[in-house]
Short mmCIF file of C-alpha atoms in Angstrom, two decimals:
data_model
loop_
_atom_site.label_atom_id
_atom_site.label_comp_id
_atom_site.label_asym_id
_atom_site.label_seq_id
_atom_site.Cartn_x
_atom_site.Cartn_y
_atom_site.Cartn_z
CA UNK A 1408 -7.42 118.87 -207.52
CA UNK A 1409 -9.31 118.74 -210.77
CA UNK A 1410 -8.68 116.03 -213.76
CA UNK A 1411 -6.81 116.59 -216.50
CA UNK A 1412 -8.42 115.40 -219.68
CA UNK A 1413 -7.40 113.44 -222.11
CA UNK A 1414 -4.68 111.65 -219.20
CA UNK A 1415 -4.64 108.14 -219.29
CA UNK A 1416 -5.68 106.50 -215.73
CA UNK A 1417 -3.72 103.95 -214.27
CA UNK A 1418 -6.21 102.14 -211.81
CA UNK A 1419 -9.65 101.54 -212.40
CA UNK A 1420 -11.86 100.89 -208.88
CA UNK A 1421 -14.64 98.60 -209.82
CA UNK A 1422 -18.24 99.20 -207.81
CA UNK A 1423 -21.18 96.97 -207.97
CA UNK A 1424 -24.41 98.17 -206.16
CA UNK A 1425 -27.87 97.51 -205.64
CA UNK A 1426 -29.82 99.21 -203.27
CA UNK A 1427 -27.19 100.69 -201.19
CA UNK A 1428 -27.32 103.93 -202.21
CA UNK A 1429 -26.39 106.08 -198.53
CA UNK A 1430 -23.21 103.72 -198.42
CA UNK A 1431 -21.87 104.43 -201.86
CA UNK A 1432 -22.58 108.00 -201.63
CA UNK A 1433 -20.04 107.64 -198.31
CA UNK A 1434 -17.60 105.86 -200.27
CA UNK A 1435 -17.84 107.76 -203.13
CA UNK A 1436 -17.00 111.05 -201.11
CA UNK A 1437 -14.23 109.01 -199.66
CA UNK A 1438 -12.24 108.45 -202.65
CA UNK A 1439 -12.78 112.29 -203.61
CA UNK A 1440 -10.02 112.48 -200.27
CA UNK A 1441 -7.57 110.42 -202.00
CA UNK A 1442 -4.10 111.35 -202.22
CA UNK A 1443 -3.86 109.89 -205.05
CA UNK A 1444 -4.29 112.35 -208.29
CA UNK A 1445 -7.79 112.28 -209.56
CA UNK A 1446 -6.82 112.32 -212.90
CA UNK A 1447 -4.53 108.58 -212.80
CA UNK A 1448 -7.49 106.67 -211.61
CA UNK A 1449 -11.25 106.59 -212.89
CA UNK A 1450 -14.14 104.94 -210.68
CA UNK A 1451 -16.92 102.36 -212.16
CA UNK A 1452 -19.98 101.99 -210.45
CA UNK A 1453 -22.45 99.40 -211.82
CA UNK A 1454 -26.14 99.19 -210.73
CA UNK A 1455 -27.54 96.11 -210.78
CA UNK A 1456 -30.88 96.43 -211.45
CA UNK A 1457 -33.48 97.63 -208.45
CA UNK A 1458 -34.58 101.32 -208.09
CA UNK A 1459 -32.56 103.63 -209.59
CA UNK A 1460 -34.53 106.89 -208.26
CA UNK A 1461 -32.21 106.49 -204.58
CA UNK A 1462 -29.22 107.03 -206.70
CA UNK A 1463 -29.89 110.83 -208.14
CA UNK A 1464 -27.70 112.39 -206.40
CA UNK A 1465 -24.73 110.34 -206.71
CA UNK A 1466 -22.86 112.15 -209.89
CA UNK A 1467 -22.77 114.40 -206.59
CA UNK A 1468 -20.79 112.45 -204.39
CA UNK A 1469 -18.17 111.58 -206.80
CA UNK A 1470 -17.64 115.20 -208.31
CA UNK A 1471 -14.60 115.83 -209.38
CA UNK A 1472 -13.69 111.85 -209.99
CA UNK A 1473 -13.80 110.26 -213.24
CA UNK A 1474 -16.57 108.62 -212.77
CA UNK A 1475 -18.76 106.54 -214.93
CA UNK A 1476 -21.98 105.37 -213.51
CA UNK A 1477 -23.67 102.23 -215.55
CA UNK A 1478 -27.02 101.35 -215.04
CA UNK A 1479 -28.31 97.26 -216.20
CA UNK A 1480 -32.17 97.39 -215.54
CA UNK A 1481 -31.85 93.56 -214.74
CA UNK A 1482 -30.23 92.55 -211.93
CA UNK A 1483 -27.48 89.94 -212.75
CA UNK A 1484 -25.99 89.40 -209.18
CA UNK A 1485 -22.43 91.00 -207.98
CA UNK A 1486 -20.36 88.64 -210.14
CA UNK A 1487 -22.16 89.69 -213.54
CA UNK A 1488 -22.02 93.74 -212.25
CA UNK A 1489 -18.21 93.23 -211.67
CA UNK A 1490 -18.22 91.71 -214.78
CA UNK A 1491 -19.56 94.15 -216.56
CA UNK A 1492 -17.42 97.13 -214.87
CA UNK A 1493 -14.30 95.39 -215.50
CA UNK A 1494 -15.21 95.63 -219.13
CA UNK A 1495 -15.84 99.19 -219.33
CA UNK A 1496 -12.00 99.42 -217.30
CA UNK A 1497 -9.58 101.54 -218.82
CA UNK A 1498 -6.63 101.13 -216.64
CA UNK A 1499 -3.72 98.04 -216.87
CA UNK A 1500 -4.95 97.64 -212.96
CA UNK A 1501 -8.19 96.75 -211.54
CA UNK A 1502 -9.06 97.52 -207.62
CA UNK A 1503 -12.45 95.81 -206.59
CA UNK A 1504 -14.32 98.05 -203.90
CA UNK A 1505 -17.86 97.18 -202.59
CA UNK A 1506 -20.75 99.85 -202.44
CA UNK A 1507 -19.97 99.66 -198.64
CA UNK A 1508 -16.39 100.14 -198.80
CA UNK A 1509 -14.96 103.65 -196.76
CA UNK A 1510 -11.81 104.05 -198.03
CA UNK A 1511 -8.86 105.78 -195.91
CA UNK A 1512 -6.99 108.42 -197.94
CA UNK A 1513 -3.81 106.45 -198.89
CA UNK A 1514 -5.61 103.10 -200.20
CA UNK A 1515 -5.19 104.28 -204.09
CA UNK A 1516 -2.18 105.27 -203.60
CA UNK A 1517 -1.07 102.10 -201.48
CA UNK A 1518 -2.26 99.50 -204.44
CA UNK A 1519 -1.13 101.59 -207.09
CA UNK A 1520 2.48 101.69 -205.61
CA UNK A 1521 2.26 98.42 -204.86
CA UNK A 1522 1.82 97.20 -208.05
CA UNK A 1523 4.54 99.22 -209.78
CA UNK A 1524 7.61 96.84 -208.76
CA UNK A 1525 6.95 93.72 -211.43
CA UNK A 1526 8.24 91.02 -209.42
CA UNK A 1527 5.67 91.88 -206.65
CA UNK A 1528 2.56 89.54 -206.08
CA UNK A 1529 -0.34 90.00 -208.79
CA UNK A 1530 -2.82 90.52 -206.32
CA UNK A 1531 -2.42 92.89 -202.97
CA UNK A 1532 -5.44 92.56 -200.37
CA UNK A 1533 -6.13 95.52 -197.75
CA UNK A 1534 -7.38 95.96 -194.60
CA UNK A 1535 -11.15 96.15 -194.12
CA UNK A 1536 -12.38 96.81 -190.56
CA UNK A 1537 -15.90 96.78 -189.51
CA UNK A 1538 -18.39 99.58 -188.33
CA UNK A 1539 -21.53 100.25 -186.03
CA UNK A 1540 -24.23 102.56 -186.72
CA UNK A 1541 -22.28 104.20 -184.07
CA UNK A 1542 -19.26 105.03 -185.78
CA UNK A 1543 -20.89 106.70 -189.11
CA UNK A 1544 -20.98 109.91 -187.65
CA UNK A 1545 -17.56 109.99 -188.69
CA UNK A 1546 -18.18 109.52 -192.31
CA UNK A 1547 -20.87 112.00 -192.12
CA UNK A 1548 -18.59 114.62 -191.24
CA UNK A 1549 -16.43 113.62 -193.76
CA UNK A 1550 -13.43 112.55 -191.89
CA UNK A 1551 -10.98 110.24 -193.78
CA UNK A 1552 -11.46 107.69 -190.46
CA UNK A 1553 -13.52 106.34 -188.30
CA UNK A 1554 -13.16 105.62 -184.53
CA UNK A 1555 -13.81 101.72 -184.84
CA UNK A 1556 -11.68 99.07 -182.59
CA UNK A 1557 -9.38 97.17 -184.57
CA UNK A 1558 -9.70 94.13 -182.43
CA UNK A 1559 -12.43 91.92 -183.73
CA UNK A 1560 -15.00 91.14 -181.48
CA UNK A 1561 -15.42 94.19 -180.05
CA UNK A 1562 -17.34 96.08 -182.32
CA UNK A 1563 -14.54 96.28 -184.82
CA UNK A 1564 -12.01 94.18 -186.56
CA UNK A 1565 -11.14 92.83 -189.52
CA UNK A 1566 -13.73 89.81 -189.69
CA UNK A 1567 -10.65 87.81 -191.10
CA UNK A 1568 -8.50 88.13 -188.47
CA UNK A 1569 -8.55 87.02 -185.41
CA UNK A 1570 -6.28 90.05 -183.54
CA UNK A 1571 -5.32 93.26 -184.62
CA UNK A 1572 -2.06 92.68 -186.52
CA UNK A 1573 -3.39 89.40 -188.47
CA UNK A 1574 -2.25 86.46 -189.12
CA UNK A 1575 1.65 85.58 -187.65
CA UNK A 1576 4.37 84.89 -190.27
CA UNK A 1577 3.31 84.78 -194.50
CA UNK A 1578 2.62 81.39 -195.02
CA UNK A 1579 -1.18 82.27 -194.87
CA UNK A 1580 -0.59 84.34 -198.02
CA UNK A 1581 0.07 80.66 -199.79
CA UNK A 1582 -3.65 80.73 -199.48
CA UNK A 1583 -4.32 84.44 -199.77
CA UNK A 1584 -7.26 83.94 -201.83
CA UNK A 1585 -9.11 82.26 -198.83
CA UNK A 1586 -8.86 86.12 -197.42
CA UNK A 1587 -9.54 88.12 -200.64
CA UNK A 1588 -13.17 88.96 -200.74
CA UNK A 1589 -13.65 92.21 -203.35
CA UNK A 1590 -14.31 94.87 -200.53
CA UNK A 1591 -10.30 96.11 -200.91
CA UNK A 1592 -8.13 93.97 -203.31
CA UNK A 1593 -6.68 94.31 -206.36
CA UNK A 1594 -5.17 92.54 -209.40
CA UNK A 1595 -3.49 93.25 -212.53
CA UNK A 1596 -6.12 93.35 -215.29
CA UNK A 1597 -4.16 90.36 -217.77
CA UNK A 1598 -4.54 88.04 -214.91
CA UNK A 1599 -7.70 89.08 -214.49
CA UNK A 1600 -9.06 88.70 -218.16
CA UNK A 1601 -6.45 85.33 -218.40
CA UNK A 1602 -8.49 83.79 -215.67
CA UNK A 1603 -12.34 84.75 -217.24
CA UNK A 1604 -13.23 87.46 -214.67
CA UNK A 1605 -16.03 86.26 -212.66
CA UNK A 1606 -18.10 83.23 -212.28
CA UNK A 1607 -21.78 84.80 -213.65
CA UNK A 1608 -23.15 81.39 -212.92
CA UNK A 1609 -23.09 82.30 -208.94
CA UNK A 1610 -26.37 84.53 -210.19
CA UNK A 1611 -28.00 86.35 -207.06
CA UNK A 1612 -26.93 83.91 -204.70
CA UNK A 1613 -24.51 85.72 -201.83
CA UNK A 1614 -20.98 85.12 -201.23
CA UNK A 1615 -18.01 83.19 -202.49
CA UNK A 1616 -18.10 84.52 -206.01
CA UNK A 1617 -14.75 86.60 -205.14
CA UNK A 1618 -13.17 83.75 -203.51
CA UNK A 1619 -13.86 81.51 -206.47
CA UNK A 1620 -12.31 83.97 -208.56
CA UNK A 1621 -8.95 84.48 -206.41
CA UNK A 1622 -8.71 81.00 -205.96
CA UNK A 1623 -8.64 80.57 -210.25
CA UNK A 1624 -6.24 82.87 -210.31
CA UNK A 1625 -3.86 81.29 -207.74
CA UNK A 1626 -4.31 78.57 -209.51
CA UNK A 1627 -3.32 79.97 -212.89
CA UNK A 1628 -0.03 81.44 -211.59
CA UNK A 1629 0.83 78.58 -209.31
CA UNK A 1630 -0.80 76.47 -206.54
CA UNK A 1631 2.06 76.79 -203.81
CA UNK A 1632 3.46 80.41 -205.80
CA UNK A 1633 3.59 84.03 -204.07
CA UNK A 1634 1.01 85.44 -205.67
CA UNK A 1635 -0.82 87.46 -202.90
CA UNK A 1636 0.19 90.22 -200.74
CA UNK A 1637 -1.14 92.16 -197.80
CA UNK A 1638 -1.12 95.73 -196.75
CA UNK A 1639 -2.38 96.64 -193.38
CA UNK A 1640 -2.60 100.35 -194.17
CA UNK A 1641 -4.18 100.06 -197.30
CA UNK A 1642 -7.31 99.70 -195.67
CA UNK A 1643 -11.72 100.92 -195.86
CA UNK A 1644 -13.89 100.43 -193.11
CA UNK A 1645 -17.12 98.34 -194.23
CA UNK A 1646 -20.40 100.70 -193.70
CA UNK A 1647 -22.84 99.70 -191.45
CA UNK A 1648 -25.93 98.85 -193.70
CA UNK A 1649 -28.94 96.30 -193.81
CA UNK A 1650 -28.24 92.90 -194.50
CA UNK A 1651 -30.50 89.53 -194.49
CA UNK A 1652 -28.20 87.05 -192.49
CA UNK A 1653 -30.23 84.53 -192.93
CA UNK A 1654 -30.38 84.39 -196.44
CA UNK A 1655 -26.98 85.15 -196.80
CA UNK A 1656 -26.00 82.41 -195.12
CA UNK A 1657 -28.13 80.35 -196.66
CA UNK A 1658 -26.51 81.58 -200.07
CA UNK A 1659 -22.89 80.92 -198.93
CA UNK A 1660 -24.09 77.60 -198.41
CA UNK A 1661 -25.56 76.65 -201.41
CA UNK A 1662 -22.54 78.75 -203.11
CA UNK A 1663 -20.19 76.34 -200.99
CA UNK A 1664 -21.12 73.24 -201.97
CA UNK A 1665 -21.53 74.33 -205.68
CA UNK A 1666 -17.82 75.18 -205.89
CA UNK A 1667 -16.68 71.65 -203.94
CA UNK A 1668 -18.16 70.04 -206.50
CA UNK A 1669 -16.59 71.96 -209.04
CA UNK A 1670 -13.14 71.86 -207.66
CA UNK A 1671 -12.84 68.26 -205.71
CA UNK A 1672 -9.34 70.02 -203.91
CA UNK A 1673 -8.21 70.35 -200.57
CA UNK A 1674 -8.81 74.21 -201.18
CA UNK A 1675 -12.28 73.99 -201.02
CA UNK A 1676 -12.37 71.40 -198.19
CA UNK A 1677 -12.02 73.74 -195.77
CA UNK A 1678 -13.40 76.99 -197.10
CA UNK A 1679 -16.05 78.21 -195.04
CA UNK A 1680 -17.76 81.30 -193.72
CA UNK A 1681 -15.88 81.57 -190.03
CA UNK A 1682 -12.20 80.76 -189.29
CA UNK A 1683 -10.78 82.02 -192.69
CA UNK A 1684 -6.92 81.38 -190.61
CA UNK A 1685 -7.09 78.27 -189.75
CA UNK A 1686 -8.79 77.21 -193.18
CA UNK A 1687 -5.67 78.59 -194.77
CA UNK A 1688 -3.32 77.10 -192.06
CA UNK A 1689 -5.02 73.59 -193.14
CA UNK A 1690 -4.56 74.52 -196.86
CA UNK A 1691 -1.11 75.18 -196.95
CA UNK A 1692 -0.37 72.09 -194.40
CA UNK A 1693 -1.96 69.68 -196.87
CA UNK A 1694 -0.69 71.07 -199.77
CA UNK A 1695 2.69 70.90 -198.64
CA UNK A 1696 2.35 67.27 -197.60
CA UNK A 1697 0.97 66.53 -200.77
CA UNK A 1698 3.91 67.93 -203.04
CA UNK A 1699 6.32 66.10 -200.59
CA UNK A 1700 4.70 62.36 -201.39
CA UNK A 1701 4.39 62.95 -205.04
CA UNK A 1702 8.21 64.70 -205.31
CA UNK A 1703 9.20 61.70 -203.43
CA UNK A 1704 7.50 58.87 -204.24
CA UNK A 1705 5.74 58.60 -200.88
CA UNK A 1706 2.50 56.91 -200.14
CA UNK A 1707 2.60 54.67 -202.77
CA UNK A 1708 -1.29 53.02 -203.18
CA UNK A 1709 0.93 49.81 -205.41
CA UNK A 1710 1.70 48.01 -202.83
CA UNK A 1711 -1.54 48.19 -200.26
CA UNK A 1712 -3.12 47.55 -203.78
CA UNK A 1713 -0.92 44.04 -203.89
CA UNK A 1714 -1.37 42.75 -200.04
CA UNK A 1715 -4.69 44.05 -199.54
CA UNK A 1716 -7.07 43.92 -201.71
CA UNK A 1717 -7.78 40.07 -201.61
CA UNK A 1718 -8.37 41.01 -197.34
CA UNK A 1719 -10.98 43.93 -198.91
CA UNK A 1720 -14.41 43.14 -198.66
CA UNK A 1721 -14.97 44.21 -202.27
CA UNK A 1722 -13.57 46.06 -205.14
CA UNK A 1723 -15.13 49.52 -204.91
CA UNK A 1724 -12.19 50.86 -203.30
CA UNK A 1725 -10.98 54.51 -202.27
CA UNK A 1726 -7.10 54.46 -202.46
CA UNK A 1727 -5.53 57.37 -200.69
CA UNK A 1728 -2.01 57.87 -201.77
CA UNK A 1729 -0.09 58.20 -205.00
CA UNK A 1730 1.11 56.23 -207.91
CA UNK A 1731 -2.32 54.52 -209.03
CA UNK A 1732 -1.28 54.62 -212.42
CA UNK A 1733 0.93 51.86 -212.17
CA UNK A 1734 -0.96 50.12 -208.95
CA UNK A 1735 -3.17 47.92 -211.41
CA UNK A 1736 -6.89 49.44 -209.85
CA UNK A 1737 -9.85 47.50 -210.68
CA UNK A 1738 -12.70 49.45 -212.11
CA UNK A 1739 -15.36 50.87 -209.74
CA UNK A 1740 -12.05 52.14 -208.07
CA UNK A 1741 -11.73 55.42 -206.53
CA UNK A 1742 -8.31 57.35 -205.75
CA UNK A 1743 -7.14 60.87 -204.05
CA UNK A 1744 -3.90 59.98 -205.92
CA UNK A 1745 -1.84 63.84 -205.68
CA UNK A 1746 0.15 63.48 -208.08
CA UNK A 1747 -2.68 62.39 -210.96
CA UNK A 1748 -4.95 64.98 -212.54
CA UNK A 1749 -8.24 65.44 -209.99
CA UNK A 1750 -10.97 64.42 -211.94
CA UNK A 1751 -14.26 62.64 -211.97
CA UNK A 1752 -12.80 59.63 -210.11
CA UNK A 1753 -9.86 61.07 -208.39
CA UNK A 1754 -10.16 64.33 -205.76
CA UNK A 1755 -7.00 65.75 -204.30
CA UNK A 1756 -9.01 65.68 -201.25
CA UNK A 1757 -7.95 65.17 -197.24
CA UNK A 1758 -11.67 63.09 -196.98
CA UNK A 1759 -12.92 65.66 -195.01
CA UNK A 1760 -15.98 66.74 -197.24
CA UNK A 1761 -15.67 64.12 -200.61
CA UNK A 1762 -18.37 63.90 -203.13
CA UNK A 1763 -19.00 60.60 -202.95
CA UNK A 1764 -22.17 58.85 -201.65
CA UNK A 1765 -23.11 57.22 -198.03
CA UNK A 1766 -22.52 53.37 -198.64
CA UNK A 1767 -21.15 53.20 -201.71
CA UNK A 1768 -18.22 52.13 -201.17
CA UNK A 1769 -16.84 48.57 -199.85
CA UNK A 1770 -13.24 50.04 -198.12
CA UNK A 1771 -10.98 53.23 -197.73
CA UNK A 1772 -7.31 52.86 -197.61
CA UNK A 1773 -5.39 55.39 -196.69
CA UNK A 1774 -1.68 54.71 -197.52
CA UNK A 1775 0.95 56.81 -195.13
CA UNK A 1776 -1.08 60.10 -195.43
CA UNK A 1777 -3.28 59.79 -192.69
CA UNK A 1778 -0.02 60.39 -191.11
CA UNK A 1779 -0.13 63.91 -191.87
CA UNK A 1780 -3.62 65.02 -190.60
CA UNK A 1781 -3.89 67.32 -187.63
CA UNK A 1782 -5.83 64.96 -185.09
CA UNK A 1783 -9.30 66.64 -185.45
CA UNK A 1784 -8.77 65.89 -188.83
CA UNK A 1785 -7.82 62.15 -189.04
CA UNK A 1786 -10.97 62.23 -186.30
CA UNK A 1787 -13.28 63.46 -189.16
CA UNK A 1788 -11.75 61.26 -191.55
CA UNK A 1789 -12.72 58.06 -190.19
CA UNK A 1790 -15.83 59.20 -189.50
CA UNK A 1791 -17.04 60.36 -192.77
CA UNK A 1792 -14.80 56.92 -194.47
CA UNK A 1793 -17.07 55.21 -191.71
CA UNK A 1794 -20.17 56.52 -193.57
CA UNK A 1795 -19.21 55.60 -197.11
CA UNK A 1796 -17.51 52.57 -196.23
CA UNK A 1797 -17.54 49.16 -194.42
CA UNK A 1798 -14.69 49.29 -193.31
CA UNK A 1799 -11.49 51.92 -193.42
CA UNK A 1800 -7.79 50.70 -193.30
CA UNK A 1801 -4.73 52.99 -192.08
CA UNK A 1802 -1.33 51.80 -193.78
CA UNK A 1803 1.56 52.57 -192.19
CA UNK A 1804 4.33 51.55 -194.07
CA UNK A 1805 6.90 52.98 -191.96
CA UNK A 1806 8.37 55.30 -194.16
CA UNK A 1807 9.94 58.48 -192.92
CA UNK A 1808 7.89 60.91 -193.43
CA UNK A 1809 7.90 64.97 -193.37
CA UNK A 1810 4.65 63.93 -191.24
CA UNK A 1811 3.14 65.08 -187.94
CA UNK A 1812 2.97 61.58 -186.93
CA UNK A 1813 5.79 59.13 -186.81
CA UNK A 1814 3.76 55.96 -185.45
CA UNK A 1815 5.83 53.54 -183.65
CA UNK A 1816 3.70 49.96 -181.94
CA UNK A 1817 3.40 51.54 -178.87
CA UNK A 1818 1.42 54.76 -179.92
CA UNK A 1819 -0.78 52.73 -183.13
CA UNK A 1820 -1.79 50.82 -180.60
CA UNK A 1821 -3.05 53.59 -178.41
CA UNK A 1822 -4.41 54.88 -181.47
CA UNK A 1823 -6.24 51.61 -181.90
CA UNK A 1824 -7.97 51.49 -178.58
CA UNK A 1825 -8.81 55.49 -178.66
CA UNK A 1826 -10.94 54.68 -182.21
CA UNK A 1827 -12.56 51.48 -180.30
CA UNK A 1828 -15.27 54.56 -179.39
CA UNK A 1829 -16.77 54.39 -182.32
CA UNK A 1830 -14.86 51.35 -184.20
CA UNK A 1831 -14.13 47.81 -184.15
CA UNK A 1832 -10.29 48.01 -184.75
CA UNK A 1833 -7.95 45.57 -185.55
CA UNK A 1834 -4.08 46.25 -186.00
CA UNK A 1835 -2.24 43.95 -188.26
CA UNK A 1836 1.44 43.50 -190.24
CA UNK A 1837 1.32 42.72 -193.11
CA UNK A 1838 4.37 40.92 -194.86
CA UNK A 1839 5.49 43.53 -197.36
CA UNK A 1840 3.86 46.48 -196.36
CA UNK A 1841 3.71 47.34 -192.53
CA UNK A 1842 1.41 48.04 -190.14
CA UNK A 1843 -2.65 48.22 -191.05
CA UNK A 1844 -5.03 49.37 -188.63
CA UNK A 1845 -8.68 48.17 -189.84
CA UNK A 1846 -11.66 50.08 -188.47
CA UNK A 1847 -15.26 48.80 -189.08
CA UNK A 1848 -17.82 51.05 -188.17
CA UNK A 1849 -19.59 50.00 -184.63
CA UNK A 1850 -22.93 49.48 -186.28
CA UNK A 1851 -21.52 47.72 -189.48
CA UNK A 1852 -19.62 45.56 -187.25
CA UNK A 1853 -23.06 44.15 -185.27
CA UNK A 1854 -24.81 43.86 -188.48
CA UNK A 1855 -22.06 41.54 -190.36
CA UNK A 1856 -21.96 39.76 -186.85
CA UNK A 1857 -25.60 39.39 -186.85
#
């Protein structure tokens, strides 16, 4: 099949490269196999910087594609190639490949279709499985697979997933963006230029930038919304090719604790590098318990603010709950109030990672939502409220919750001695409010005793 010119194209796929040359000449010959017509989509390929001598053959490898190859002589980093691509985009729909990406012959095809119903998600994610130097042979020859496993671990897989089919049920997809790194996903380009493109200030540093920019546009079209979708059989296989783990590790780091601190949400609590299904299984869990005490008026800070602060052994305060607007918080206070804007004094955190400092603080009071935490959770909660705190109160006002724990005397007070580990507890009631289990930090404890 030829192109026909003068056609308008209806999906642009978006390349950034640098120094991966042999891969994109692989995926470039890929998407020549497409059963998709040449002439409805058009391929960008953006070097970023680096030398451009390996890359003289590559008009080659995409004959017969519309294909416009841009060269920037200083490298900006993936976000700022992307970037730049996505500019130079013709079509109403943008599909972000990587340099590395081996696309099977139906993935065009697959997004494009997708896309055409308008009530359909804005943002479909493929499959991407992983290859071995042993596998390329395949791609060599020009074969529109490769013989890879599809169970992770051995050899193969979709790093995402933990078995072959994926994740069970679509509540995951609440949190799709947690899955959609820019090897096979696409978007509709309005949402894309509504949300700013991509985060250039990521610079060189590796990973996260297409997470960052998924998670904006969840966030733009609605925090609990269906807004991402999932096709197994769109899918590429990722090119073997060399990579400095190290560093990139190091980068996702770095990258990770730059975007905490730029979104203090749940989201980003539990983003990491490993375990992408049971960060989104967290996600949605907390996010969900977080809608249910603001839409009900549950967890209310007011009145633990009332009975509790004159027992406090100071005024800087974290109040975990809702409804500090009206609870009458001294100054120096800090809340993870849900239902108030997040902001430089209030996170819409679970406490797992906040940005607040060791020992800053003179108590944490968590009102009722402690009740929701999975138990490694609550675990890690009083631990790190341990470290910024003297000492760390759990309310339970006996409200009935949509919680995983309904805590009746018998099992706060097992809860009680399990914490004695690490805490001097106390369990109190508290006329007017309920049941308050106080836990002072082992080591905190011996020094006020001393």
């Amino acid at each position: 099949m030829s192109v026909e010119p003068g056609r308008a194209v209806e999906l642009s796929v978006v390349i950034p490269t640098h120094a991966d040359a042999p891969c994109l000449e692989l995926t470039l010959r890929s998407l020549r196999r497409q059963t998709l017509d040449p002439d409805r989509f058009e391929v960008i390929v953006v070097r970023d910087g680096g030398d451009g001598s390996q890359y003289s053959g590559i008009a080659d490898a995409g004959k017969g594609l519309r294909l416009h190859f841009v060269e920037r002589p200083e490298r900006g980093g993936r976000a700022a190639a992307r970037n730049e691509a996505a500019r130079r985009a013709t079509a109403p729909l943008l599909l972000f490949l990587d340099a590395d990406s081996y696309a099977t012959p139906d993935l065009l095809r697959r997004h494009l279709d997708h896309h055409r119903d308008p009530s359909a998600p804005a943002v479909l994610m493929g499959r991407r499985d992983e290859t071995g130097i042993e596998h390329v042979h395949a791609a060599l020859a020009d074969q529109p697979t490769m013989p890879v496993p599809r169970l992770r671990g051995r050899g193969g897989g979709d790093m995402r997933f933990g078995t072959e089919e994926g994740p069970s049920g679509d509540d995951w997809l609440l949190a799709g963006w947690l899955f959609c790194f820019t090897h096979n996903a696409s978007v509709r380009r309005d949402v894309f230029e509504a949300v700013g493109g991509f985060d250039e200030g990521f610079g060189l540093r590796w990973g996260l930038e297409d997470m960052e920019l998924f998670y904006r546009v969840q966030a733009h079209l609605g925090v609990l919304g269906r807004n991402f979708a999932y096709d197994d059989l769109a899918a590429v296989y990722h090119l073997p090719h060399h990579r400095n783990v190290i560093q990139n590790w190091n980068d996702f780091m770095d990258n990770l604790d730059r975007v905490a601190l730029k979104y203090p949400v749940v989201e980003w609590e539990f983003a990491g590098p490993v375990d992408v299904a049971r960060a989104a299984e967290r996600v949605v869990h907390y996010r969900r318990a977080m809608d249910d005490c603001v839409r009900r008026s549950w967890c209310r800070i007011g009145p633990a603010v009332q009975r509790l602060a004159g027992r406090l052994p100071g005024d800087r305060v974290l109040w975990v709950g809702t409804g500090s607007a009206e609870a009458g918080l001294p100054d120096g206070a800090l809340t993870y109030d849900y239902g108030a804007p997040a902001g430089p004094a209030n996170f819409h955190l679970v406490g797992i990672r906040p940005p607040v400092a060791a020992d800053s603080l003179d108590a944490v009071v968590s009102v009722d939502f402690w009740r929701y935490l999975y138990w490694e959770d609550l675990c890690q909660f009083v631990n790190v409220a341990g470290a910024l705190a003297d000492e760390v109160h759990l309310v339970s006002t006996g409200a009935e919750l949509s919680a995983r724990f309904d805590p009746d005397p018998a099992s706060l007070g097992y809860l009680g001695r399990v914490m004695g580990a690490a805490f001097e507890t106390t369990l109190t009631e508290v006329d007017g409010l309920g049941t308050v289990l106080r836990l002072r930090p082992h080591h905190r404890a011996a020094v006020a005793a001393g």
